[in-house]
Short mmCIF file of C-alpha atoms and ligand atoms in Angstrom, two decimals:
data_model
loop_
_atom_site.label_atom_id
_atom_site.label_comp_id
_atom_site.label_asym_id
_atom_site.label_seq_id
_atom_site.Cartn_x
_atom_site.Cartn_y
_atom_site.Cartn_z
CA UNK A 1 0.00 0.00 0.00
CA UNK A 2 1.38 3.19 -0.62
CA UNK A 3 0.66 5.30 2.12
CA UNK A 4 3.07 6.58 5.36
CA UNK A 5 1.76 6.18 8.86
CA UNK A 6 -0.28 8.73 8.96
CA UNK A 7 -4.16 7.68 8.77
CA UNK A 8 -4.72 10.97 7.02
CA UNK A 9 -2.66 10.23 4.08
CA UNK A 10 -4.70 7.67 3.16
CA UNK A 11 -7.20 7.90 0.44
CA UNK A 12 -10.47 6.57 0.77
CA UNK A 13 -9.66 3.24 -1.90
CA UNK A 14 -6.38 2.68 0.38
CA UNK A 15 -8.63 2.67 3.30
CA UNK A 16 -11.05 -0.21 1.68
CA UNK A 17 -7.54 -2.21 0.75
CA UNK A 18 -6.66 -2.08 4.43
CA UNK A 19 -10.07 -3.27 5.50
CA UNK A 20 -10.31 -5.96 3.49
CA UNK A 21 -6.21 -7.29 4.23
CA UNK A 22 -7.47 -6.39 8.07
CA UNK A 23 -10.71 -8.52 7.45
CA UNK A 24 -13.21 -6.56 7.68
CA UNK A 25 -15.90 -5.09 5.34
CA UNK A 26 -15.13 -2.10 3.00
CA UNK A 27 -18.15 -1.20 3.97
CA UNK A 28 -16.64 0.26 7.29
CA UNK A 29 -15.09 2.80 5.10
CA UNK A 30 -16.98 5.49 5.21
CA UNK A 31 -17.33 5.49 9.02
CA UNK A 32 -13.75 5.57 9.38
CA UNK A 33 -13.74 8.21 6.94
CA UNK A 34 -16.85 10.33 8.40
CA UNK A 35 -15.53 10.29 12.00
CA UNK A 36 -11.93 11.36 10.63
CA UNK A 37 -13.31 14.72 8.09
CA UNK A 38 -16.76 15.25 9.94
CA UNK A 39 -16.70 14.90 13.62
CA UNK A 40 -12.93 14.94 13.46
CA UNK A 41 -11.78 12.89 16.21
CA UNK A 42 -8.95 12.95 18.23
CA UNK A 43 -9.01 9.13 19.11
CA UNK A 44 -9.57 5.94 17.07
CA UNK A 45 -11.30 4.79 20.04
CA UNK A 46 -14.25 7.90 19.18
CA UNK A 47 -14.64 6.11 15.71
CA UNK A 48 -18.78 5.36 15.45
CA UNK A 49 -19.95 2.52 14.51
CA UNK A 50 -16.92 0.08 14.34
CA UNK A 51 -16.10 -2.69 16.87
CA UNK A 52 -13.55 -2.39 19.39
CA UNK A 53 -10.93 -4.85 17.87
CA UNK A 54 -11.48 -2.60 14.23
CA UNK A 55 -10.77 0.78 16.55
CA UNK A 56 -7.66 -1.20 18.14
CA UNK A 57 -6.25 -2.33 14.78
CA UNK A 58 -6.20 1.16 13.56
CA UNK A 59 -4.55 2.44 16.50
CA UNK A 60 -1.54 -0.05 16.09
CA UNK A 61 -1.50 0.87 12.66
CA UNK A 62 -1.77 4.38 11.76
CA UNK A 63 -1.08 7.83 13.63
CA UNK A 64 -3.38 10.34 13.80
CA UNK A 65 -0.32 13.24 13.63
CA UNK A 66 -1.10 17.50 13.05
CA UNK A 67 1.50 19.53 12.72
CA UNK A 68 2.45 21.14 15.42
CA UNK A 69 1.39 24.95 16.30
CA UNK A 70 4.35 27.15 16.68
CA UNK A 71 2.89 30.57 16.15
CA UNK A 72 -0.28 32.03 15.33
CA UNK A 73 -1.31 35.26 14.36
CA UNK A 74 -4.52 37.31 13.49
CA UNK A 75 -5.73 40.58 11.92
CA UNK A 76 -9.46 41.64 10.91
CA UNK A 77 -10.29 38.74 8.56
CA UNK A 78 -7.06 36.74 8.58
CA UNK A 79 -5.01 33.73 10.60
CA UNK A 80 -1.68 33.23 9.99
CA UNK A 81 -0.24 29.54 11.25
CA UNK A 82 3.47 28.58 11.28
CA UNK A 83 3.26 24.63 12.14
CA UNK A 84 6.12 22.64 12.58
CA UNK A 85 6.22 19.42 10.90
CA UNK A 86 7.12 16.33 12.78
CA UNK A 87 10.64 15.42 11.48
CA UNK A 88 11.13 12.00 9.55
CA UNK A 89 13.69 12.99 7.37
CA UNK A 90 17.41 12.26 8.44
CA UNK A 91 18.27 15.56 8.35
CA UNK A 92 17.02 16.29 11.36
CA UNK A 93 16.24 20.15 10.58
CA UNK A 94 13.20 21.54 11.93
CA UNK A 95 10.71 21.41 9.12
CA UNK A 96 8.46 25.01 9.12
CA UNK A 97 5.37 25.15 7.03
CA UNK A 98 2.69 28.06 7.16
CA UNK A 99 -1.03 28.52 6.62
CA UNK A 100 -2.96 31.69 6.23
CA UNK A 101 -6.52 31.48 6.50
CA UNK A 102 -8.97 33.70 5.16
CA UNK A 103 -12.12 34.34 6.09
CA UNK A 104 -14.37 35.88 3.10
CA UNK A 105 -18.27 36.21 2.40
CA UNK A 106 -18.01 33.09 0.18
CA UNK A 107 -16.47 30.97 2.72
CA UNK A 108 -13.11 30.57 4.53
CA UNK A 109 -10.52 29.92 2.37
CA UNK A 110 -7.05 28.13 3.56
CA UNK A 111 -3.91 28.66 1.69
CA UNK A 112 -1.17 25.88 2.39
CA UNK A 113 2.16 25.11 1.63
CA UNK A 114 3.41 22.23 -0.33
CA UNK A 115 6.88 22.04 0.14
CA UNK A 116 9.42 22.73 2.86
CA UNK A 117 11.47 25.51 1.06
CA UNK A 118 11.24 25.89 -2.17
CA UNK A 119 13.61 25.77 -5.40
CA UNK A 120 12.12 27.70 -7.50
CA UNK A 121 14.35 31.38 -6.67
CA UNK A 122 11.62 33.71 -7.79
CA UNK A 123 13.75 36.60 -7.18
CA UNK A 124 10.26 38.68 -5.18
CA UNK A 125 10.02 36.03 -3.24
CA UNK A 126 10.94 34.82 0.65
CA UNK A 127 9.94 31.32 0.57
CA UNK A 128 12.50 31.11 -2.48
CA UNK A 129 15.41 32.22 -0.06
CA UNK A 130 15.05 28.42 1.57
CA UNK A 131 15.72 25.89 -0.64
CA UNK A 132 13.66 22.76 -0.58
CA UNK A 133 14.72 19.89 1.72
CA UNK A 134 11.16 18.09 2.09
CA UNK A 135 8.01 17.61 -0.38
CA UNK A 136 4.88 17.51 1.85
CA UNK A 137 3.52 14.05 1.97
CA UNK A 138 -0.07 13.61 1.67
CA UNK A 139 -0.85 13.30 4.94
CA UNK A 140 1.01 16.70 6.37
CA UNK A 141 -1.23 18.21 3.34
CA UNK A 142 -4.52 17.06 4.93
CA UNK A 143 -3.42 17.34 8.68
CA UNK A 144 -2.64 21.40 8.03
CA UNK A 145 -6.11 21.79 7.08
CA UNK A 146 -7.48 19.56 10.47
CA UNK A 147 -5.09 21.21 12.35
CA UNK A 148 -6.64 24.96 11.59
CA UNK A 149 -10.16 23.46 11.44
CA UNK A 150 -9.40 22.42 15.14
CA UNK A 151 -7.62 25.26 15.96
CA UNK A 152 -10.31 27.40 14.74
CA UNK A 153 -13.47 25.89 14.78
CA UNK A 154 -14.02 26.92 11.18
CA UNK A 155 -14.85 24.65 8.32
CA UNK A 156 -12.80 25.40 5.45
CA UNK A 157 -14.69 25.79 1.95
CA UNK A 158 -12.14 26.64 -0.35
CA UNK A 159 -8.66 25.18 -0.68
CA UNK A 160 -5.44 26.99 -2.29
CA UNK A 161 -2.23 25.86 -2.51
CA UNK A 162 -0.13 28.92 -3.03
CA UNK A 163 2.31 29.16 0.79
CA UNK A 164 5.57 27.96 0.21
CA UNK A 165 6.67 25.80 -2.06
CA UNK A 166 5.82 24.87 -5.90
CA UNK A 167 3.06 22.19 -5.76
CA UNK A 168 3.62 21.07 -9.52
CA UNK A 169 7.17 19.92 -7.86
CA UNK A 170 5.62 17.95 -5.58
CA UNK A 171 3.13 16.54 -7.95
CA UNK A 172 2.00 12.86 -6.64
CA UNK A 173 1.95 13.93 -3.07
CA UNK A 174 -0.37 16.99 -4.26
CA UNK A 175 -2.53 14.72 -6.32
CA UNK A 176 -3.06 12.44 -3.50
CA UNK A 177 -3.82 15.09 -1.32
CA UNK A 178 -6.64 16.48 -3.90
CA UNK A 179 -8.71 12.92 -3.85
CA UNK A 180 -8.40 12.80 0.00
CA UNK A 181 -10.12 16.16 0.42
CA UNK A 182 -12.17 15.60 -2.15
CA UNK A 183 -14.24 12.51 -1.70
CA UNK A 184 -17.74 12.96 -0.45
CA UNK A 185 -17.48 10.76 3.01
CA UNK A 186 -14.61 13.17 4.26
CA UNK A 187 -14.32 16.66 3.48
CA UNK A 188 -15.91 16.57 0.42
CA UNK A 189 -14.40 19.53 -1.17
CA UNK A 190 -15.50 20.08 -4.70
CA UNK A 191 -13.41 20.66 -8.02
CA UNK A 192 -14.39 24.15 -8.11
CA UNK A 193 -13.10 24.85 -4.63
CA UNK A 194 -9.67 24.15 -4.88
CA UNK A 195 -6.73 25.76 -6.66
CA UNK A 196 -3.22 24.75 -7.56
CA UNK A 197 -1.28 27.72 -8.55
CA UNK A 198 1.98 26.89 -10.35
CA UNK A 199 5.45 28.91 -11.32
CA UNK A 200 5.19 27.31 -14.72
CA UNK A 201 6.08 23.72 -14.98
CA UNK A 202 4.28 23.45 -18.65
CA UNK A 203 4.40 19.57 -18.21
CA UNK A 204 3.29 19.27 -15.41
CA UNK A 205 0.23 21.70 -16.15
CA UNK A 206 -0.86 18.97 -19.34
CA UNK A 207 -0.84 15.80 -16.41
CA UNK A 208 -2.78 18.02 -14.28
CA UNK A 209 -5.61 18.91 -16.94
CA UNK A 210 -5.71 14.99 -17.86
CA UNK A 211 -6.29 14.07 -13.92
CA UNK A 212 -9.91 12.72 -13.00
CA UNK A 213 -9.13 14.74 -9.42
CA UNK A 214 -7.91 18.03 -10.93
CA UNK A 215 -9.16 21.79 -9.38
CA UNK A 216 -8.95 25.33 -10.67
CA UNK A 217 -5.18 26.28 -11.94
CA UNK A 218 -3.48 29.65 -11.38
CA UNK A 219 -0.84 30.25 -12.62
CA UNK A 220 2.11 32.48 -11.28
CA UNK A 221 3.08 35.15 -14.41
CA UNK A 222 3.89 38.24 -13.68
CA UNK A 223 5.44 39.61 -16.42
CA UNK A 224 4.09 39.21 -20.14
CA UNK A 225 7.34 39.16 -21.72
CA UNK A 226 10.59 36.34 -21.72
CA UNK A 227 13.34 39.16 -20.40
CA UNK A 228 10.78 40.61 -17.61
CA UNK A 229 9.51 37.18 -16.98
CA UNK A 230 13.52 35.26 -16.79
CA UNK A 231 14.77 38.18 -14.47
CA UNK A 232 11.75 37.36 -11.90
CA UNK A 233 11.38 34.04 -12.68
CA UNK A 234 14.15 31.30 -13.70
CA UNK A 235 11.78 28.51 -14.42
CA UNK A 236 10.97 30.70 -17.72
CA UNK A 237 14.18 29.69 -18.88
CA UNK A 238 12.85 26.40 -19.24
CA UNK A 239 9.19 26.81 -19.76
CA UNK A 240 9.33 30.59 -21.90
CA UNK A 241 6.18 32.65 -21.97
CA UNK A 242 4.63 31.13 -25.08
CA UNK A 243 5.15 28.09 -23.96
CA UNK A 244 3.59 28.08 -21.20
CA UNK A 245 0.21 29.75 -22.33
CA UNK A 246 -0.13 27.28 -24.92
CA UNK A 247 -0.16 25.06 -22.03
CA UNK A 248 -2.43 26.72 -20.22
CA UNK A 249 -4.93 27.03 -23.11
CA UNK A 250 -4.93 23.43 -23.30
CA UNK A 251 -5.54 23.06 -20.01
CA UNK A 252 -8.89 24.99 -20.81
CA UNK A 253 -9.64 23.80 -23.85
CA UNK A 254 -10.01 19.79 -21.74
CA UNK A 255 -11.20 21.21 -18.66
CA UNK A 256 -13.75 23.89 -19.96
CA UNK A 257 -12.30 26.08 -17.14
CA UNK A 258 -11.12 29.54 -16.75
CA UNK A 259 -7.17 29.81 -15.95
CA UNK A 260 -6.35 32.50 -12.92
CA UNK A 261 -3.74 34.40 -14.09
CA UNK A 262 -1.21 35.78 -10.99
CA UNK A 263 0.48 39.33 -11.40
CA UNK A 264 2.48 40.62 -8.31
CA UNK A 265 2.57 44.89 -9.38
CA UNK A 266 6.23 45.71 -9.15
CA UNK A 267 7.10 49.51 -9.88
CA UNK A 268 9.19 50.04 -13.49
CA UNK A 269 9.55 46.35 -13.15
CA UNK A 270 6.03 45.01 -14.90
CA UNK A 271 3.90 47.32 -14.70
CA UNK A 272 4.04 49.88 -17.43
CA UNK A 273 0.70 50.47 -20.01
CA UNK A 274 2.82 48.86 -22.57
CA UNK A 275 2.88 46.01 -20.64
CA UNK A 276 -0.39 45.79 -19.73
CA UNK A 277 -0.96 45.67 -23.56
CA UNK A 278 1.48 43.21 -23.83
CA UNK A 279 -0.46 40.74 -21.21
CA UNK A 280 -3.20 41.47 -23.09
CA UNK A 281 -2.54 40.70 -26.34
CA UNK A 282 -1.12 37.40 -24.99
CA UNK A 283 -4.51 36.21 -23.28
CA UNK A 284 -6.47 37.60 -26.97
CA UNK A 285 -10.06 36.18 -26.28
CA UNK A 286 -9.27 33.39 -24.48
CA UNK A 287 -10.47 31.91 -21.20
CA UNK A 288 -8.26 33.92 -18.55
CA UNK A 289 -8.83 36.03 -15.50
CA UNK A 290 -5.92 38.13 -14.70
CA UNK A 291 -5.60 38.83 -10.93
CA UNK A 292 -3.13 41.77 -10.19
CA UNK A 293 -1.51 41.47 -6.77
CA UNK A 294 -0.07 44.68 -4.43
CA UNK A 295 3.44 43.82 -4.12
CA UNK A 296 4.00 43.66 0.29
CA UNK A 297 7.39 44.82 0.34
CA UNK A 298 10.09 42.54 2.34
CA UNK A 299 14.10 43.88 2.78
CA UNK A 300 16.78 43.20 0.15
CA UNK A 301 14.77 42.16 -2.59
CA UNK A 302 15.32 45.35 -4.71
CA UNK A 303 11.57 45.53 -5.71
CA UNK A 304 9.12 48.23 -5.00
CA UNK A 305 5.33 48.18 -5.08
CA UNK A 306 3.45 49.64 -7.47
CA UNK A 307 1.45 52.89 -6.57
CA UNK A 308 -2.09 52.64 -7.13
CA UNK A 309 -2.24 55.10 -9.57
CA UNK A 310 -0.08 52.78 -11.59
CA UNK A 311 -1.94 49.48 -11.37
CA UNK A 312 -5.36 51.62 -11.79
CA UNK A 313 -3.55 53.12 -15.67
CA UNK A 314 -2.35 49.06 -15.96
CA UNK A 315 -5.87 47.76 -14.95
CA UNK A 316 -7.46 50.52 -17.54
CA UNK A 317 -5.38 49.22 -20.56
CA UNK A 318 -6.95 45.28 -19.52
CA UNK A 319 -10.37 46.34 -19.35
CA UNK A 320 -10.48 48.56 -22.30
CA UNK A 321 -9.03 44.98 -24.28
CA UNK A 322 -11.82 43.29 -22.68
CA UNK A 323 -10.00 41.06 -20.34
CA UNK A 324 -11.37 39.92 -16.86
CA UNK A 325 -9.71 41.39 -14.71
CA UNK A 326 -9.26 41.85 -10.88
CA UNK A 327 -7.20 43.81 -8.32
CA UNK A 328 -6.51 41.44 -4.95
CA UNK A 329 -7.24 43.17 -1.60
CA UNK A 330 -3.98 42.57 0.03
CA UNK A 331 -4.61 39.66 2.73
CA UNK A 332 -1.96 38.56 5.38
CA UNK A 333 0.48 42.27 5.01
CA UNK A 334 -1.19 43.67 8.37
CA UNK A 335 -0.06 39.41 10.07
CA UNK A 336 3.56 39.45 8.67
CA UNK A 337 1.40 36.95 6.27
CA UNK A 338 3.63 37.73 2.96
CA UNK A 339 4.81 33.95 1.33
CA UNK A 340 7.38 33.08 3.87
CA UNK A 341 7.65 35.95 6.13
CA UNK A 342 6.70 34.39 9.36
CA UNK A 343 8.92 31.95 9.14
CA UNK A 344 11.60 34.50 8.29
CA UNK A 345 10.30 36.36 11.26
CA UNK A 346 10.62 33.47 13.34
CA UNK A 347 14.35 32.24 12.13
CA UNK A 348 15.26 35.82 13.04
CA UNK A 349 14.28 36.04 16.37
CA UNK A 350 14.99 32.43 17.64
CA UNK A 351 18.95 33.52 16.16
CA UNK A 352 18.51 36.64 18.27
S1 SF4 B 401 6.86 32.38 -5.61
FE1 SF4 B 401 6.25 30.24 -5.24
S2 SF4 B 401 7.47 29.09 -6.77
FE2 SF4 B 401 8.43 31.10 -6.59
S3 SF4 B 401 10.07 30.83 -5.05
FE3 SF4 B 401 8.21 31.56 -4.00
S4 SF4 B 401 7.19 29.70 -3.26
FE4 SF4 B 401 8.64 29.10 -4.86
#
C-alpha cells in the first residue's frame, strides 16, 4: 500500500484495501472516513460505529499526527499559522510550514504550503530564499487543514495551494492530497473549490488537466514578456512565456475552465501600459482572468510596489481589451502573512 503512517494520508480506496487485508468489510469505510473529516476525532477509540478490535487495529496501525502549532497570528479577517512538521527525514532540521486562512463572504478559504522551502528562486520572493529539503507528503497536506479546522473551529470551503513551495514539484503527493479532500465521506471539497497555482512547470500543467481529481489552476506570471519574466522568474528559462500559455490554453480547452492568471505589481519592473498591452494581447479572447496582486514589500529584494495610480492606468489598458480582470485586496500584510515571512520572522528572532 502506498501510504506513510499517517491515517490521514490515506485515500479513501487505500482505506477499503486495508479493510479488506485487516478482514473486515469495506463497507466500514466510510465510518472511518466520516468520523476522521466530519466529527474529526482525536481518538480511534471515538470512531462510530466500528467494533472495538477494528478501533484497536487502527490504533496499532496508523497515527493520527497535526503539525504542530508554533505561532499564530490574526488581523481583521485573517489567521496566519506557522506549524512545525514532525521530522522524519534524516536531516534532522526543523521542518516550518505556514497557513494563512482567510475568512471571506463566500467561505473561509485556507492557503497551504506544499513544500518545505522551495527551489524555484523567484527573485520577489521569501519562501524562495530556503531551498527545498522536504516535499509535503499527503498526509502533512490534509493534517494542516485539520489542524486549523481544530484550531479554529471553522470549516474550510475553499482550498489553495499557493504558501511555500511549488506544488507542480511535488506533484503525486499533491494529487493524493486532492482525492483525499475531495471525496464525499470526508471533506468533500468540490473541483471548483480548490486551486493549484503553479510557477510554470508546462508539463506538469498537461498531467494536471488529464487528472480525473484536478481543481482550478493559477498560474504564477507576472510579467508578459521572456526578459521581464527570466529576471523574476528562472523557471521561464525552461518553460518561456509562449510556452507556457499554450499550455495553459490546453488546459482549458479539456477542462472547460477559466485559468487564474497571478500578477504581483512591481514599480518600473512590470507594470508599465505597454505592458499591460502586452499581457493582453497574450490572453487575446481566451479563457483567462488576470488577478493583479499589491506587491507587500520585504528587505533586500530590490523591488518596489506599485502605486495605485499605476496598477489603476495598468488595470485601464486590460479592461479597455476586454479582459477579466481583478485587483486582490492585500490579505496577510497587516499578520507578517507575505509567502514566507513568518517563518523569516521566526528564524530571526529564535537567532537573536
Ligand atoms: S513564488 Fe512560489 S514558486 Fe516562486 S520561489 Fe516563492 S514559493 Fe517558490
Amino acid at each position: 500500500m502506498n501510504h506513510d503512517a499517517n491515517i490521514y494520508g490515506l485515500t479513501y480506496t487505500q482505506l477499503e484495501d486495508f479493510l479488506i487485508a485487516a478482514g473486515e468489510k469495506k463497507t466500514k469505510a466510510p465510518f472511518i472516513f466520516q468520523s476522521l473529516y466530519r466529527t474529526q476525532i482525536s481518538s480511534f477509540m471515538d470512531v462510530a460505529d466500528i467494533n472495538q478490535r477494528l478501533k484497536t487495529q487502527l490504533a496499532e496501525t496508523f497515527s493520527m499526527t497535526l503539525p504542530q502549532l508554533i505561532r499564530q497570528t490574526a488581523a481583521a479577517d485573517t489567521v496566519k499559522f506557522l506549524f512545525a512538521l514532525p521530522n522524519t527525514d534524516s536531516d534532522k532540521q526543523d521542518h516550518l510550514i505556514e497557513a494563512v486562512l482567510m475568512k471571506q463572504n463566500y467561505g473561509s478559504s485556507l492557503c497551504i504550503s506544499t513544500q518545505v522551502g522551495c527551489n524555484m528562486a523567484c527573485a520577489f520572493c521569501q519562501s524562495g530564499r530556503f531551498k527545498k529539503v522536504h516535499n509535503l507528503t499527503a498526509a502533512e497536506l490534509v493534517s494542516q487543514m485539520i489542524a486549523v479546522q481544530k484550531l479554529t473551529d471553522c470549516t474550510i470551503q475553499n482550498v489553495v495551494l499557493m504558501g511555500i513551495g511549488e506544488p507542480f514539484d511535488n506533484y503525486d503527493n499533491i494529487m493524493q492530497f486532492l482525492e483525499i479532500i475531495m471525496h464525499p465521506h470526508g471533506l468533500a471539497i468540490g473541483k471548483n473549490h480548490i486551486t493549484v497555482s503553479t510557477c510554470g512547470i508546462a508539463p506538469k500543467i498537461n498531467d494536471y488537466a488529464m487528472h480525473p481529481q484536478h481543481g482550478l489552476l493559477a498560474i504564477s506570471l507576472h510579467a508578459p514578456d521572456d526578459t521581464t519574466r527570466s529576471r523574476l522568474m528562472p523557471i521561464n528559462r525552461r518553460y518561456p512565456v509562449t510556452e507556457l500559455m499554450n499550455t495553459a490554453r490546453e488546459y482549458i480547452r479539456i477542462t472547460g475552465k477559466k485559468v487564474m492568471l497571478e500578477y504581483i505589481m512591481l514599480h518600473e519592473v512590470n507594470d508599465t501600459p505597454e505592458q499591460a498591452q502586452l499581457l493582453a494581447d497574450l490572453i487575446g479572447k481566451d479563457k483567462f482572468h488576470v488577478n493583479l496582486i499589491p506587491y507587500n514589500a520585504t528587505e533586500n529584494f530590490g523591488f518596489q510596489p506599485s502605486s495605485r495610480a499605476r496598477i489603476l492606468a495598468f488595470y485601464d489598458v486590460l479592461k479597455k481589451n476586454n479582459i477579466t480582470v481583478t485587483m486582490r485586496r492585500e490579505f496577510g500584510a497587516s499578520v507578517n502573512a507575505a509567502c514566507g515571512q513568518l517563518r523569516a520572522d521566526y528564524e530571526h528572532s529564535i537567532q537573536q
